[in-house]
Structures are given as C-alpha cells and as structure tokens.
Coordinates of C-alpha atoms in Angstrom, one line a residue:
X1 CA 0.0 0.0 0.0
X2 CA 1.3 3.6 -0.7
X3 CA 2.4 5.1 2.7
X4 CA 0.7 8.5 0.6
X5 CA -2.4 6.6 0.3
X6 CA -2.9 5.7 4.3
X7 CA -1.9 9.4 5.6
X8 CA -4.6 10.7 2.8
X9 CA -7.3 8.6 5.6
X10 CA -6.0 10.3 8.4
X11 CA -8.3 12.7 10.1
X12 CA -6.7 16.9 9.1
X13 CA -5.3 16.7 12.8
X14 CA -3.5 14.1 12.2
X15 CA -2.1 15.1 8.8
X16 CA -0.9 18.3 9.8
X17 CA 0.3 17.1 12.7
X18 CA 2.4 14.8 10.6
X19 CA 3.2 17.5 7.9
X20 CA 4.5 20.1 10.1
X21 CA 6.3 18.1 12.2
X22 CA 8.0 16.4 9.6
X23 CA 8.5 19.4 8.0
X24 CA 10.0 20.5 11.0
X25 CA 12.3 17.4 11.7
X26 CA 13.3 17.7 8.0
X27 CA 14.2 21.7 8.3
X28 CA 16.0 21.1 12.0
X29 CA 18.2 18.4 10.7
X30 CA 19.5 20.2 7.5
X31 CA 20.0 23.6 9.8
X32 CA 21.7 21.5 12.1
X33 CA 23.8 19.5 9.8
X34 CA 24.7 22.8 8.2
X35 CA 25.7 24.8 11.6
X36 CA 27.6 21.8 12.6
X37 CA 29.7 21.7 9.3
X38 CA 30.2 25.0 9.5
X39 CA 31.3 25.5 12.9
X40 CA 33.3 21.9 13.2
X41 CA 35.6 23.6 10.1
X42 CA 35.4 26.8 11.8
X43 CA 37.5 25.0 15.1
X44 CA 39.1 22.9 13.2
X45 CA 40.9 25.6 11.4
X46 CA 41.9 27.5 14.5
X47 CA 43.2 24.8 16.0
X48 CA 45.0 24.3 13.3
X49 CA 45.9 28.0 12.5
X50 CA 47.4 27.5 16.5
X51 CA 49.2 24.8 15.9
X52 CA 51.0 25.9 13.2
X53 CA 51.5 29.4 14.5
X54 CA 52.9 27.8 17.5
X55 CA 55.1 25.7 15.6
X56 CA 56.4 28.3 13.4
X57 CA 57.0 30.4 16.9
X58 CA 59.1 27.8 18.3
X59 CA 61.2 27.2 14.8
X60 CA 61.7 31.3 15.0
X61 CA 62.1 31.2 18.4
X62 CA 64.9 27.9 18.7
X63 CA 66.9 30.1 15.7
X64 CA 66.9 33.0 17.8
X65 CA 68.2 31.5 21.2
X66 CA 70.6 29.8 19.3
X67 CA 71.7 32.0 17.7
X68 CA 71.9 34.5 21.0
X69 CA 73.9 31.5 23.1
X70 CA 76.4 31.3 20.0
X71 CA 76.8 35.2 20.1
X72 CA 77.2 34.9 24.2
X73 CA 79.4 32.1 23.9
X74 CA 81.6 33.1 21.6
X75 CA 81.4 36.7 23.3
X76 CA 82.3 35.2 26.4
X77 CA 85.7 33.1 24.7
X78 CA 86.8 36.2 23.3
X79 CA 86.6 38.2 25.8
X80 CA 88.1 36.1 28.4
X81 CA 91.1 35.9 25.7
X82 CA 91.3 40.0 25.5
X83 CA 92.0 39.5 29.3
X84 CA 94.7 37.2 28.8
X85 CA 96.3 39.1 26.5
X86 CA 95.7 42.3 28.3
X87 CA 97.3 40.9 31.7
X88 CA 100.2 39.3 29.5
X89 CA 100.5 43.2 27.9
X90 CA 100.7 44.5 31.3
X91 CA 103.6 42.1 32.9
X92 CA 106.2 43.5 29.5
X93 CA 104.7 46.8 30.1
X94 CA 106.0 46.7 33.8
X95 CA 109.1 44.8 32.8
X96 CA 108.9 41.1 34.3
X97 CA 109.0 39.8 30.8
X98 CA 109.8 41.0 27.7
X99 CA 106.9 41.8 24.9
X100 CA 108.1 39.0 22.6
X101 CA 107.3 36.6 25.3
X102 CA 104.3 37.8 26.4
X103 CA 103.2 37.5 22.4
X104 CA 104.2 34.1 22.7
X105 CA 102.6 33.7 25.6
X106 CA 99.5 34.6 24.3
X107 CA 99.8 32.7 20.9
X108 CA 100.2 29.8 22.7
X109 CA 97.0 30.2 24.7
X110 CA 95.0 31.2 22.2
X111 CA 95.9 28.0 19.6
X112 CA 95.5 25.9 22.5
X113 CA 92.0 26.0 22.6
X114 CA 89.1 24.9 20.7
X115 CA 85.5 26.2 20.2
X116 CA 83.2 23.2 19.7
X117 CA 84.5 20.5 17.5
X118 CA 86.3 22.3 15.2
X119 CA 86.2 25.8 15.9
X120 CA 89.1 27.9 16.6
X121 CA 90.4 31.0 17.8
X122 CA 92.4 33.3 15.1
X123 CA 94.6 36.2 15.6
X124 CA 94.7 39.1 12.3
X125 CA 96.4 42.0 12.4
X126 CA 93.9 45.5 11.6
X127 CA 94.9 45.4 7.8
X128 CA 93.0 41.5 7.4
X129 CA 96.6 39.9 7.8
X130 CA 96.8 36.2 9.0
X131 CA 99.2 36.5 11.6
X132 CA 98.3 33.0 13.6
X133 CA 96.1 30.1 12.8
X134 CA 95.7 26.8 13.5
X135 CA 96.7 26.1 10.1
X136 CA 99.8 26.9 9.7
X137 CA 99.4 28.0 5.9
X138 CA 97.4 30.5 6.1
X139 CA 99.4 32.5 8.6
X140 CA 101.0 35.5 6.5
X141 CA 98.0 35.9 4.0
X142 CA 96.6 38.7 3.3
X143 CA 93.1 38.0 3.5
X144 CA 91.8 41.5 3.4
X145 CA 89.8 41.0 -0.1
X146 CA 87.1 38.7 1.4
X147 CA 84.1 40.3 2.2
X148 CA 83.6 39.3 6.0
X149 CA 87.1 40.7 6.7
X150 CA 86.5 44.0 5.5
X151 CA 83.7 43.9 7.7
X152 CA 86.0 43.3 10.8
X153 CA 88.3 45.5 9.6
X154 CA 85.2 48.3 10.1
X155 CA 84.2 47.2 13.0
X156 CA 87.0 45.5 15.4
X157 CA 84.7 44.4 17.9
X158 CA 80.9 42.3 17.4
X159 CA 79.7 39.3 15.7
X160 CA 79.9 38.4 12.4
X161 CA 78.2 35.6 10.3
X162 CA 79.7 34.4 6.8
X163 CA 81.2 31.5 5.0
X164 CA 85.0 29.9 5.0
X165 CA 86.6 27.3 3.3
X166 CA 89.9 26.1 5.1
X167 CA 93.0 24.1 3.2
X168 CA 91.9 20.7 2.7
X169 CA 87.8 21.9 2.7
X170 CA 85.7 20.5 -0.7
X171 CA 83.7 23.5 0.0
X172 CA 82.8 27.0 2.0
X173 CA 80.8 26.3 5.2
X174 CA 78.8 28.7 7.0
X175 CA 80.8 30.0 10.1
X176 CA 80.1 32.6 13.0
X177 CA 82.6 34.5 14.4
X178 CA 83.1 37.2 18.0
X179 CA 86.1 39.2 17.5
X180 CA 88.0 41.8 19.7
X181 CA 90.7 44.5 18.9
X182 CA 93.4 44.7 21.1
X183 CA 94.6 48.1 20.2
X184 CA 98.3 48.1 21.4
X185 CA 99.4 45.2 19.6
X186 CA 96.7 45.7 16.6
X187 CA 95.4 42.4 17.0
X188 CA 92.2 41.0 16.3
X189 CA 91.1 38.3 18.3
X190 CA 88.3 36.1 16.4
X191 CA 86.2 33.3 18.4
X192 CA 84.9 31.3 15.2
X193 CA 82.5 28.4 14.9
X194 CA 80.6 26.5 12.0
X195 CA 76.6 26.6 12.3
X196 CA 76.7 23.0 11.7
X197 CA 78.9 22.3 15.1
X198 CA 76.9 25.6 16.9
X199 CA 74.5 22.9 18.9
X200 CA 77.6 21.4 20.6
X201 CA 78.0 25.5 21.9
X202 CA 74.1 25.6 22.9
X203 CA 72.6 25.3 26.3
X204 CA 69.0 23.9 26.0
X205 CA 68.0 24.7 29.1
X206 CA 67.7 28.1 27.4
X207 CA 64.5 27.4 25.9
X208 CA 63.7 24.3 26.6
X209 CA 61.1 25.4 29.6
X210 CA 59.5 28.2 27.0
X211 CA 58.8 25.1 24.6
X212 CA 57.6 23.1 27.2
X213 CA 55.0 25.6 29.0
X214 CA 52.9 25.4 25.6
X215 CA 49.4 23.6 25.9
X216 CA 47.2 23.1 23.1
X217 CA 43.3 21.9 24.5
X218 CA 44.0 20.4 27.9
X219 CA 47.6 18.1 27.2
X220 CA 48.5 18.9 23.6
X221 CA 52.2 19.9 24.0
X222 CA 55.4 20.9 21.7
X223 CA 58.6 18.8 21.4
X224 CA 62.0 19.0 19.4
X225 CA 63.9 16.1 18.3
X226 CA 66.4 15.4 15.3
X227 CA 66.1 13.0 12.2
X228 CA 67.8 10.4 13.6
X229 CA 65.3 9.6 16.7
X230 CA 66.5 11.6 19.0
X231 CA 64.0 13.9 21.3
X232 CA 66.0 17.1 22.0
X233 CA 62.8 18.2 23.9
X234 CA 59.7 16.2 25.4
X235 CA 57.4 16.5 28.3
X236 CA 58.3 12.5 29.2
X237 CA 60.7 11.5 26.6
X238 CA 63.6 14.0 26.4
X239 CA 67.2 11.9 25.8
X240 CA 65.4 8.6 24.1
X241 CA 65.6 7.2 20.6
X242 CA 62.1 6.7 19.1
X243 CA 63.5 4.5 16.6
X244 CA 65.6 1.9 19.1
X245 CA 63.2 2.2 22.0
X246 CA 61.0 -0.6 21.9
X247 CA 58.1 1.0 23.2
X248 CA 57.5 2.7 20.1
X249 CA 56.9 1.6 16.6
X250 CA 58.8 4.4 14.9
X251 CA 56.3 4.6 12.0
X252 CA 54.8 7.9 12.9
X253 CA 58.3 9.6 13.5
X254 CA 60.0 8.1 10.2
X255 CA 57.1 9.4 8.4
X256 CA 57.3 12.7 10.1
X257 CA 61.2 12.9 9.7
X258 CA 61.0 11.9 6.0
X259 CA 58.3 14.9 5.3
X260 CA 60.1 17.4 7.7
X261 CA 57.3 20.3 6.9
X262 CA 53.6 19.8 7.3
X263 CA 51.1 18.1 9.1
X264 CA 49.6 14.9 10.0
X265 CA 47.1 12.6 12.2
X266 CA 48.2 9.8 14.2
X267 CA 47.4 7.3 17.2
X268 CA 49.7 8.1 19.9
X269 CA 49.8 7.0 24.0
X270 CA 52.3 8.7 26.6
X271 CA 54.1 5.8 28.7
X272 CA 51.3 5.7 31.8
X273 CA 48.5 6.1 29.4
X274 CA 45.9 3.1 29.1
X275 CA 44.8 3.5 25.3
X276 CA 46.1 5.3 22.2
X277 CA 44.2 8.5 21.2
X278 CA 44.4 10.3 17.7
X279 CA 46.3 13.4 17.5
X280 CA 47.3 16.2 15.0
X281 CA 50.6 17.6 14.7
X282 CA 52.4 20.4 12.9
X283 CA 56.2 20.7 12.3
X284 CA 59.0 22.6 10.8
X285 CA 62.6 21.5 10.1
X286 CA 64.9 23.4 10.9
X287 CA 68.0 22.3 8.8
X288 CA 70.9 24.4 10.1
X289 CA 70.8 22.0 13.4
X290 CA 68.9 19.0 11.5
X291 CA 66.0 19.3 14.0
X292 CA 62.3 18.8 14.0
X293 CA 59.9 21.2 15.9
X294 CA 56.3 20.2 16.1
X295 CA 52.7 21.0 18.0
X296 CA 50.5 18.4 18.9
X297 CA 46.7 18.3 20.3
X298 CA 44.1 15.7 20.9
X299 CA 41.5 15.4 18.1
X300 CA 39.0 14.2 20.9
X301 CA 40.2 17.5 22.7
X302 CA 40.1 19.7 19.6
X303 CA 36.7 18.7 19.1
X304 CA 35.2 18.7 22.7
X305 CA 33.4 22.1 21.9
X306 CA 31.5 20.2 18.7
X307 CA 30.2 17.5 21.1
X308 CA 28.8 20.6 23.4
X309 CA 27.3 22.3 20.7
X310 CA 26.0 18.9 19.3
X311 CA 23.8 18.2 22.6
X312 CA 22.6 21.6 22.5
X313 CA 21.5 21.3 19.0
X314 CA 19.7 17.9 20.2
X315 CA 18.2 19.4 23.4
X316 CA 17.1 22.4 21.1
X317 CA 15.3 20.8 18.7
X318 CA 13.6 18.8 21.1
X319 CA 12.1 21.7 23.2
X320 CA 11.4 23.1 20.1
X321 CA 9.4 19.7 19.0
X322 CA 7.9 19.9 22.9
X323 CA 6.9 23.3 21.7
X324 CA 5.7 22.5 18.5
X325 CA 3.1 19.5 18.9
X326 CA 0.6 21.9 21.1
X327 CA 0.7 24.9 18.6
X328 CA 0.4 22.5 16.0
X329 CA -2.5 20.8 17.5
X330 CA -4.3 23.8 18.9
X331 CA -4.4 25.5 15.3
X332 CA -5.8 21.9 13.6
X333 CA -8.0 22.5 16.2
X334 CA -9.2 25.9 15.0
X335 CA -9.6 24.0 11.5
X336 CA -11.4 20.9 13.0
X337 CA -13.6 21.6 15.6
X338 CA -16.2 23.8 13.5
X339 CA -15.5 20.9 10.9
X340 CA -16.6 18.7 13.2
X341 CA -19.5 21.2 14.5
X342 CA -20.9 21.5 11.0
X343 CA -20.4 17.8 10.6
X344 CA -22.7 17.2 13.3
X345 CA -25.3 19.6 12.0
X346 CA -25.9 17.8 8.9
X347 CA -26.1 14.2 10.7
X348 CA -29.0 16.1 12.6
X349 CA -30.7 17.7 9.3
X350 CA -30.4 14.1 7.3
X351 CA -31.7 12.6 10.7
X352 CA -34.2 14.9 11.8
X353 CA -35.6 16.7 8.5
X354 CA -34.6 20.1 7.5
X355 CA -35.2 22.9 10.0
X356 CA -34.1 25.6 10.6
X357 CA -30.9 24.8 12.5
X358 CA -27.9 27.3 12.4
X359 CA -24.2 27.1 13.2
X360 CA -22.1 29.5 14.7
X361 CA -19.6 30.9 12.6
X362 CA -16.3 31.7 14.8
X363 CA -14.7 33.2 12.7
X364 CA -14.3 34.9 8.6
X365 CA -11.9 32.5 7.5
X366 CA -12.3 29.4 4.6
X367 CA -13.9 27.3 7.7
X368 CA -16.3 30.6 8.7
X369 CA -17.6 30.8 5.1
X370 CA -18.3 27.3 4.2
X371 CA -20.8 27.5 7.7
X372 CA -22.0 31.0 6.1
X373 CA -22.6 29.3 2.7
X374 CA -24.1 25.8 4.8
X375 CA -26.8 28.2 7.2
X376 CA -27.5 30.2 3.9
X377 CA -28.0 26.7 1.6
X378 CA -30.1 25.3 5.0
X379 CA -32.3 28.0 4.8
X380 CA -33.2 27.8 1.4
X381 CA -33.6 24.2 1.8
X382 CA -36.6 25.3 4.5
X383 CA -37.7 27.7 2.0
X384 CA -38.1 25.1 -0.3
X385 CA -39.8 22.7 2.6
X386 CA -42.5 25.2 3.6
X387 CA -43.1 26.0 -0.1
X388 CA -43.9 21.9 -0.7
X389 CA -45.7 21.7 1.9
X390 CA -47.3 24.3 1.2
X391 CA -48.5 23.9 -2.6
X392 CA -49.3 20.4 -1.3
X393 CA -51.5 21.4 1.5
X394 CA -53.3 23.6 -1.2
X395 CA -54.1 20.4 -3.2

C-alpha cells in the first residue's frame, strides 16, 4: 500500500500534525547539519591556525636563542682571551718579561683552545693579515679581499656571520665568528665556529622550559627532536631514541622525519596512558641543526566544543518539538472543531428533517464561510420545505 495513500485517511489533525512536524524534523536536521559543518571547520581551522603558528613560533624562536647562546658564547671566549692578553701586555709593560714573550705567551694560549668541534680561535692583524692560525698556511696571508674581513676591519669588535673554506675543505661552510681588537698590539682576536657544530656550543635549558610551558586543548604539547630519533625536547621522553626504543613503533616519526614540513594525524599513547588517542601535529625543520619542531593536540580534545554544541543542537530541537506539537494541535483544532460542529449539524438535518438549524460561525476565515454558505443553503432548503408543503396542502 502507498504510505501516501494511508496518511490521505488520516483525520486533518492528524495530517498536519504529521506535515509540520515532519516538516519541521526535516528543516531542524538540515540547519543542524549545516551549523555543525560550519562551525566543526570553523575549530578545526583554528586549532589548526594555532598549531602551526605555534610551531612556526618555536622554529623562529629555537633560531633566535641559538643564535643568541652562540653570540654569548663566543662573546664570552673572546673576551676572556682580551683579558689574557691584556694581563700578559701588562707584565712586559711593567718589565717582568719582555713583549716578545708575552706574544708568545698569548699565541700559545689562544691556539691551544678549541671552540666546539672544530672551531678555533684566530689572531689578524687591523689590515686583514693572517698573523696565527691553526693552520699553519694561512698564517702571513693577506686576507683582506674577502668580504667578512673588510667587515671586521670596520668594525673590530661584534659578531659576524659568513662562510670559509679552510685548506683541505671540498667547500665553503657557513661559520660565525666574535672578535675583539686589542689596540696596542693591533690584534684582532676572532672566536669562530661552524653553524653546523653551533649545537655542541648551545645550552638547551635556554629554551627548553619556553617550549615546554605550551598547551594546546588540555595536554597537547610541543617537542623537538632530530632526524635520527632523538628527542631534543619532550614533556616524558627528552634523551630517548624513538627508533631503538622498543616502546614505540617508529612509523609515525620516520614518516614525520621523511616529510620534515607539514602536518599529519596519528594514534599516539604517553608511557602511563591506558589506550592510544588520535592526534594532530604540525612541524617545521629546521636544517641548520637537522632538528624537528612540532605541535601536537588531541583530536577528541580539539573537538570537545562540537560534542557541546552537538547536545545543544539535540536538546534544542527537542524543546522546540515539545513546543511545537501543542501549537500544532491547537491550530488543527481551529480547522477541526467547526468541521466537526458542521459535521454534526448535517447528521441532525439528514436525521431529523430540514429545519431551521444554524451554526455558529467563529470566525471569517475558509472554515467561517463554508458554515456561512451551509446556514445560507439550509435555509433555502426550509424555504423550499415550507413552499412543498405548502403547494401540497393547497391540493
């Protein structure tokens, strides 16, 4: 049977009431459907605008306080030399040794040391003359043509970034240097480094706690770690390996380490945690120091304001639908009861003869003027009885 056919039966109460409130249902879902989309991409998107503003933060931010604890340290090397040689200046000056010696002195010092793994402290005259080096090939060249020298030249004392290729290099690599002048032996003292050895010169304690102190939803977090496994920076697993600790797969990381920019979802459980729970991450590479910075969250915690404003939608509609049933009904009962009242009037007029029985009209409406048009057709069916009678009478 068609479902069309068996509400076409119903009594009009029942049909509206079904009309409307499907009508309703049909409307509420859609407008729900629709706010939901709109407002699940709407969180989604800042989340993810904050995770990857966070992320790029901390990139920005590592760069920087590396950068700063290279300047300090280097700072800090060469000026601890200037002393050396200053004191060493001040002994020939007063006569306990001679000013050769105290050169000496200060040469041997200064090539004795070593700033990270292959960094190394220089010594070139104000005119951009080699005058010692580690390697001892270089010492007597003029070097004045490069650009970074011409620099120090201008400056004599602050930090300096630029590339160098040493005797028995392939290639330039990127280097940082701190220099001094001391004046009365026009020496300049230069602290160098290579970018690729400056994480051996950092203190990550620096930033670590900065990184750290970032939440995303209730216990999304930040972390730092290299391509090979390591994690630089963790809330629980700073100093492991991800790809030789047993614990974890590795999958996630390779696959994050491959990519080095972007973003991606995964299933991930801290050690203490009782089940795995999908998260989100951003992260940037940063390839001077061949380290990973990324932002995590929670989906479940990224979307705990769509399950609010889910229930809400559900407890809405609902009261609405409470709301809805009684108007509904009370205005099918505006339609039906003087329906039913005129109903009533004609079982009494087929029953009873015609006479002349009236019903109330309520109201001007299409209901009103079909008992107008009804009293009006009743009454000329009385006319039409008295005049029968009548003419029959006369007979």
């Amino acid at each position: 049977m068609n479902p069309f056919d068996l509400i076409k039966n119903f009594p009009i109460r029942y049909k509206l009431l079904f009309i409307y409130s499907s009508c309703f249902f049909v409307i509420m879902t859609l407008s729900s459907l629709i706010i939901f989309s709109i407002v699940k991409q709407n969180v989604q998107a800042n989340i993810e605008s904050e995770l990857k503003n966070s992320t790029t933060a901390i990139h920005n931010t590592i760069k920087t306080a590396v950068s700063v604890s290279i300047k300090n340290r280097l700072r800090g090397v060469a000026e601890k030399n200037y002393e050396i040689i200053q004191r060493l200046y001040d002994h020939a000056h007063q006569g306990e040794i001679s000013e050769t010696e105290a050169k000496n002195r200060a040469t041997d010092i200064i090539l004795s040391q070593s700033i990270g793994i292959s960094g190394y402290i220089c010594i070139l005259d104000g005119h951009g003359r080699v005058l010692k080096h580690p390697k001892k090939s270089l010492e007597g060249l003029d070097i004045s043509d490069h650009r970074f020298v011409q620099e120090m030249i201008a400056i004599k004392n602050g930090y300096i970034e630029y590339e160098w290729q040493n005797p028995g290099d392939a290639y330039p690599r990127p280097k940082a240097l701190y220099l001094t002048y001391f004046k009365p032996w026009n020496w300049m003292i230069t602290v160098s480094s290579y970018r690729k050895e400056f994480l051996k010169l950092v203190d990550i304690d620096d930033f670590k706690e900065g990184i750290l102190n970032l939440k995303f939803g209730k216990t999304g977090y930040s972390y730092v770690m290299d391509t090979k496994g390591n994690v630089i920076i963790h809330p629980e697993l700073t100093g492991i390996n991800v790809f030789t600790d047993k614990r974890f797969s590795g999958q996630f990381f390779r696959e994050m380490l491959d990519k080095k920019n972007g973003k991606l979802e995964y299933a991930w459980k801290n050690p203490g945690e009782t089940r795995y729970r999908e998260k989100l991450v951003f992260f940037n590479y940063i390839p001077e120091y061949d380290w990973v910075v990324a932002s995590s969250s929670y989906l479940d915690e990224i979307r705990s304001p769509l399950y609010a404003i889910k229930q809400i939608i559900i407890l809405v509609g609902m009261a609405a639908l409470v709301i809805f049933i009684p108007i509904t009904v009370f205005l099918s009962d505006t339609i039906t009861k003087p329906l039913h009242s005129l109903m009533e009037k004609f079982k009494e007029d087929i029953a009873g003869g015609f006479s002349n029985r009236s019903v109330e009209m309520e109201s001007s409406d299409e209901v009103g003027q079909l008992a107008f048009y009804y009293n009006s057709f009743m009454d000329r069916l009385a006319t039409y009885d008295r005049e029968l009678l009548s003419e029959i009478s006369e007979r």
